Every structure is written in structure tokens, then in C-alpha cells.
Short mmCIF file of N, CA, C and O in Angstrom, two decimals:
data_model
loop_
_atom_site.label_atom_id
_atom_site.label_comp_id
_atom_site.label_asym_id
_atom_site.label_seq_id
_atom_site.Cartn_x
_atom_site.Cartn_y
_atom_site.Cartn_z
N UNK A 714 0.83 -1.20 0.00
CA UNK A 714 0.00 0.00 0.00
C UNK A 714 0.88 1.26 0.00
O UNK A 714 1.97 1.27 0.54
N UNK A 715 0.38 2.29 -0.60
CA UNK A 715 1.11 3.55 -0.69
C UNK A 715 0.73 4.53 0.41
O UNK A 715 1.24 5.64 0.44
N UNK A 716 -0.15 4.13 1.30
CA UNK A 716 -0.63 5.04 2.34
C UNK A 716 0.52 5.62 3.17
O UNK A 716 0.49 6.78 3.55
N UNK A 717 1.55 4.84 3.42
CA UNK A 717 2.70 5.32 4.19
C UNK A 717 3.41 6.49 3.55
O UNK A 717 3.99 7.33 4.24
N UNK A 718 3.34 6.59 2.23
CA UNK A 718 3.98 7.70 1.53
C UNK A 718 3.25 9.02 1.79
O UNK A 718 3.81 10.08 1.59
N UNK A 719 2.01 8.95 2.22
CA UNK A 719 1.23 10.15 2.47
C UNK A 719 1.43 10.66 3.90
O UNK A 719 0.91 11.68 4.29
N UNK A 720 2.22 9.94 4.68
CA UNK A 720 2.59 10.41 6.01
C UNK A 720 3.67 11.46 5.85
O UNK A 720 4.85 11.24 6.08
N UNK A 721 3.26 12.65 5.43
CA UNK A 721 4.18 13.72 5.04
C UNK A 721 5.08 14.16 6.20
O UNK A 721 6.26 14.39 6.02
N UNK A 722 4.53 14.27 7.40
CA UNK A 722 5.34 14.76 8.53
C UNK A 722 6.10 13.64 9.25
O UNK A 722 6.90 13.90 10.12
N UNK A 723 5.86 12.39 8.86
CA UNK A 723 6.62 11.27 9.41
C UNK A 723 6.31 10.92 10.84
O UNK A 723 7.16 10.41 11.56
N UNK A 724 5.05 11.13 11.26
CA UNK A 724 4.69 10.81 12.65
C UNK A 724 4.10 9.41 12.81
O UNK A 724 3.67 9.04 13.89
N UNK A 725 4.06 8.64 11.72
CA UNK A 725 3.57 7.27 11.80
C UNK A 725 2.10 7.12 11.49
O UNK A 725 1.58 6.01 11.51
N UNK A 726 1.40 8.20 11.20
CA UNK A 726 -0.01 8.10 10.83
C UNK A 726 -0.31 9.09 9.71
O UNK A 726 0.39 10.08 9.52
N UNK A 727 -1.35 8.79 8.96
CA UNK A 727 -1.78 9.64 7.85
C UNK A 727 -3.06 10.34 8.26
O UNK A 727 -4.08 9.69 8.46
N UNK A 728 -2.99 11.65 8.44
CA UNK A 728 -4.12 12.43 8.93
C UNK A 728 -4.43 13.59 7.98
O UNK A 728 -3.53 14.23 7.45
N UNK A 729 -5.71 13.88 7.82
CA UNK A 729 -6.14 14.96 6.93
C UNK A 729 -5.67 16.33 7.42
O UNK A 729 -5.27 17.18 6.62
N UNK A 730 -5.71 16.56 8.73
CA UNK A 730 -5.39 17.89 9.25
C UNK A 730 -3.90 18.14 9.44
O UNK A 730 -3.51 19.25 9.79
N UNK A 731 -3.09 17.13 9.19
CA UNK A 731 -1.64 17.35 9.20
C UNK A 731 -1.10 17.06 7.81
O UNK A 731 -0.81 17.97 7.05
N UNK A 732 -1.03 15.80 7.45
CA UNK A 732 -0.45 15.40 6.17
C UNK A 732 -1.23 15.96 4.98
O UNK A 732 -0.63 16.47 4.03
N UNK A 733 -2.53 15.87 5.03
CA UNK A 733 -3.35 16.41 3.94
C UNK A 733 -3.19 17.90 3.78
O UNK A 733 -3.07 18.42 2.67
N UNK A 734 -3.17 18.60 4.90
CA UNK A 734 -3.01 20.05 4.86
C UNK A 734 -1.62 20.44 4.36
O UNK A 734 -1.48 21.38 3.56
N UNK A 735 -0.60 19.71 4.78
CA UNK A 735 0.76 19.98 4.28
C UNK A 735 0.84 19.80 2.77
O UNK A 735 1.40 20.65 2.07
N UNK A 736 0.25 18.72 2.27
CA UNK A 736 0.27 18.48 0.83
C UNK A 736 -0.51 19.56 0.08
O UNK A 736 -0.05 20.08 -0.93
N UNK A 737 -1.67 19.91 0.58
CA UNK A 737 -2.49 20.95 -0.06
C UNK A 737 -1.76 22.28 -0.08
O UNK A 737 -1.70 22.96 -1.12
N UNK A 738 -1.17 22.66 1.03
CA UNK A 738 -0.41 23.91 1.08
C UNK A 738 0.76 23.89 0.11
O UNK A 738 1.04 24.86 -0.57
N UNK A 739 1.47 22.76 0.06
CA UNK A 739 2.59 22.63 -0.88
C UNK A 739 2.10 22.83 -2.31
O UNK A 739 2.72 23.56 -3.10
N UNK A 740 1.00 22.18 -2.67
CA UNK A 740 0.47 22.27 -4.03
C UNK A 740 0.01 23.68 -4.38
O UNK A 740 0.03 24.07 -5.54
N UNK A 741 -0.41 24.45 -3.38
CA UNK A 741 -0.78 25.84 -3.59
C UNK A 741 0.43 26.78 -3.61
O UNK A 741 0.29 27.98 -3.79
N UNK A 742 1.62 26.23 -3.40
CA UNK A 742 2.85 27.02 -3.49
C UNK A 742 3.30 27.66 -2.19
O UNK A 742 4.19 28.50 -2.20
N UNK A 743 2.71 27.26 -1.06
CA UNK A 743 3.13 27.82 0.22
C UNK A 743 4.54 27.34 0.54
O UNK A 743 4.95 26.27 0.15
N UNK A 744 5.27 28.16 1.30
CA UNK A 744 6.66 27.85 1.63
C UNK A 744 6.97 28.38 3.03
O UNK A 744 6.21 29.18 3.58
N UNK A 745 8.08 27.94 3.59
CA UNK A 745 8.50 28.43 4.89
C UNK A 745 7.47 28.17 5.98
O UNK A 745 6.79 27.14 5.98
N UNK A 746 7.35 29.11 6.89
CA UNK A 746 6.44 28.97 8.03
C UNK A 746 5.00 28.79 7.58
O UNK A 746 4.22 28.09 8.22
N UNK A 747 4.63 29.40 6.46
CA UNK A 747 3.25 29.30 5.97
C UNK A 747 2.91 27.86 5.58
O UNK A 747 1.78 27.43 5.71
N UNK A 748 3.90 27.11 5.15
CA UNK A 748 3.68 25.71 4.77
C UNK A 748 3.39 24.85 5.99
O UNK A 748 2.48 24.02 5.96
N UNK A 749 4.12 25.05 7.06
CA UNK A 749 4.04 24.10 8.18
C UNK A 749 3.27 24.58 9.40
O UNK A 749 2.89 23.77 10.25
N UNK A 750 3.01 25.86 9.52
CA UNK A 750 2.38 26.42 10.72
C UNK A 750 1.05 25.73 11.05
O UNK A 750 0.12 25.72 10.27
N UNK A 751 1.00 25.10 12.22
CA UNK A 751 -0.22 24.44 12.70
C UNK A 751 -0.57 23.16 11.98
O UNK A 751 -1.65 22.61 12.20
N UNK A 752 0.32 22.65 11.13
CA UNK A 752 0.00 21.47 10.33
C UNK A 752 0.96 20.31 10.52
O UNK A 752 0.86 19.32 9.83
N UNK A 753 1.88 20.42 11.45
CA UNK A 753 2.84 19.35 11.70
C UNK A 753 2.44 18.65 12.99
O UNK A 753 2.20 19.29 14.01
N UNK A 754 2.35 17.32 12.95
CA UNK A 754 1.96 16.55 14.12
C UNK A 754 2.93 16.70 15.27
O UNK A 754 4.12 16.97 15.07
N UNK A 755 2.44 16.49 16.48
CA UNK A 755 3.24 16.67 17.70
C UNK A 755 4.44 15.72 17.74
O UNK A 755 5.49 16.08 18.26
N UNK A 756 4.31 14.53 17.17
CA UNK A 756 5.41 13.57 17.20
C UNK A 756 6.05 13.41 15.81
O UNK A 756 6.60 12.36 15.49
N UNK A 757 6.01 14.46 15.03
CA UNK A 757 6.52 14.42 13.65
C UNK A 757 8.03 14.26 13.59
O UNK A 757 8.76 14.80 14.41
N UNK A 758 8.49 13.49 12.61
CA UNK A 758 9.92 13.34 12.35
C UNK A 758 10.42 14.44 11.44
O UNK A 758 11.57 14.84 11.51
N UNK A 759 9.55 14.91 10.55
CA UNK A 759 9.89 16.01 9.64
C UNK A 759 9.14 17.24 10.13
O UNK A 759 7.92 17.27 10.12
N UNK A 760 9.88 18.25 10.57
CA UNK A 760 9.24 19.40 11.22
C UNK A 760 9.53 20.74 10.56
O UNK A 760 8.92 21.73 10.91
N UNK A 761 10.46 20.78 9.61
CA UNK A 761 10.77 22.05 8.97
C UNK A 761 10.16 22.08 7.57
O UNK A 761 9.89 21.02 6.97
N UNK A 762 9.97 23.27 7.05
CA UNK A 762 9.42 23.41 5.70
C UNK A 762 10.33 22.73 4.68
O UNK A 762 9.85 22.08 3.75
N UNK A 763 11.63 22.86 4.84
CA UNK A 763 12.57 22.24 3.90
C UNK A 763 12.46 20.71 3.93
O UNK A 763 12.48 20.07 2.88
N UNK A 764 12.32 20.13 5.11
CA UNK A 764 12.17 18.67 5.22
C UNK A 764 10.87 18.21 4.56
O UNK A 764 10.84 17.19 3.86
N UNK A 765 9.81 18.96 4.78
CA UNK A 765 8.50 18.62 4.20
C UNK A 765 8.57 18.72 2.68
O UNK A 765 8.13 17.81 1.96
N UNK A 766 9.11 19.81 2.16
CA UNK A 766 9.20 20.00 0.71
C UNK A 766 10.06 18.91 0.07
O UNK A 766 9.70 18.36 -0.97
N UNK A 767 11.18 18.60 0.68
CA UNK A 767 12.07 17.57 0.15
C UNK A 767 11.36 16.22 0.09
O UNK A 767 11.45 15.48 -0.90
N UNK A 768 10.61 15.89 1.15
CA UNK A 768 9.89 14.63 1.20
C UNK A 768 8.84 14.56 0.09
O UNK A 768 8.74 13.57 -0.62
N UNK A 769 8.06 15.61 -0.07
CA UNK A 769 7.01 15.63 -1.10
C UNK A 769 7.64 15.56 -2.50
O UNK A 769 7.21 14.76 -3.33
N UNK A 770 8.64 16.39 -2.74
CA UNK A 770 9.25 16.45 -4.06
C UNK A 770 9.91 15.13 -4.46
O UNK A 770 9.95 14.79 -5.64
N UNK A 771 10.38 14.38 -3.48
CA UNK A 771 11.00 13.07 -3.78
C UNK A 771 9.96 12.06 -4.24
O UNK A 771 10.31 11.04 -4.85
N UNK A 772 8.69 12.31 -3.98
CA UNK A 772 7.63 11.38 -4.32
C UNK A 772 6.80 11.80 -5.54
O UNK A 772 5.91 11.08 -5.96
N UNK A 773 7.12 12.95 -6.09
CA UNK A 773 6.41 13.42 -7.28
C UNK A 773 7.19 12.99 -8.50
O UNK A 773 8.36 13.30 -8.64
N UNK A 774 6.51 12.27 -9.37
CA UNK A 774 7.18 11.78 -10.58
C UNK A 774 7.55 12.93 -11.50
O UNK A 774 6.74 13.82 -11.72
N UNK A 775 8.77 12.92 -12.03
CA UNK A 775 9.17 13.97 -12.98
C UNK A 775 8.27 13.97 -14.21
O UNK A 775 7.90 12.92 -14.70
N UNK A 776 7.91 15.14 -14.64
CA UNK A 776 7.10 15.27 -15.85
C UNK A 776 5.63 15.00 -15.66
O UNK A 776 4.89 14.84 -16.61
N UNK A 777 5.18 14.97 -14.42
CA UNK A 777 3.74 14.83 -14.27
C UNK A 777 3.39 13.89 -13.22
O UNK A 777 2.41 13.48 -12.88
#
């Protein structure tokens, strides 16, 4: 299953109000504090905007 790839903040669970919000903000072009503010889980492994962006970008296929 690919569900684990959607655990954007790396806290071990896939949640709409953390992982979903991070992905949505990324897709809308948010960056820095605006990307992560209030959307990173309390036990997250990835907590900075750069870590979040790197994780998402590594999972997006080139060219579409």
C-alpha cells in the first residue's frame, strides 16, 4: 500500500489535518512557516518546511 507515503510529517499516521493540509499547502505554493504552521503533528519526524518539501518532491514523478 502507498498510504505510508502520504505520512508527510513522518509521525507514523496519515491524517487529513496534518499530512493532507501539508500536501495541499505545498500544491498551492506555500513555503517556509506558511507551509508548516499548525499542520505538523506533535510527534513528527519532519518538522521544517525544507524537510517537508524535500519529502514531497521526492515522491512526485518527474514530468507529471
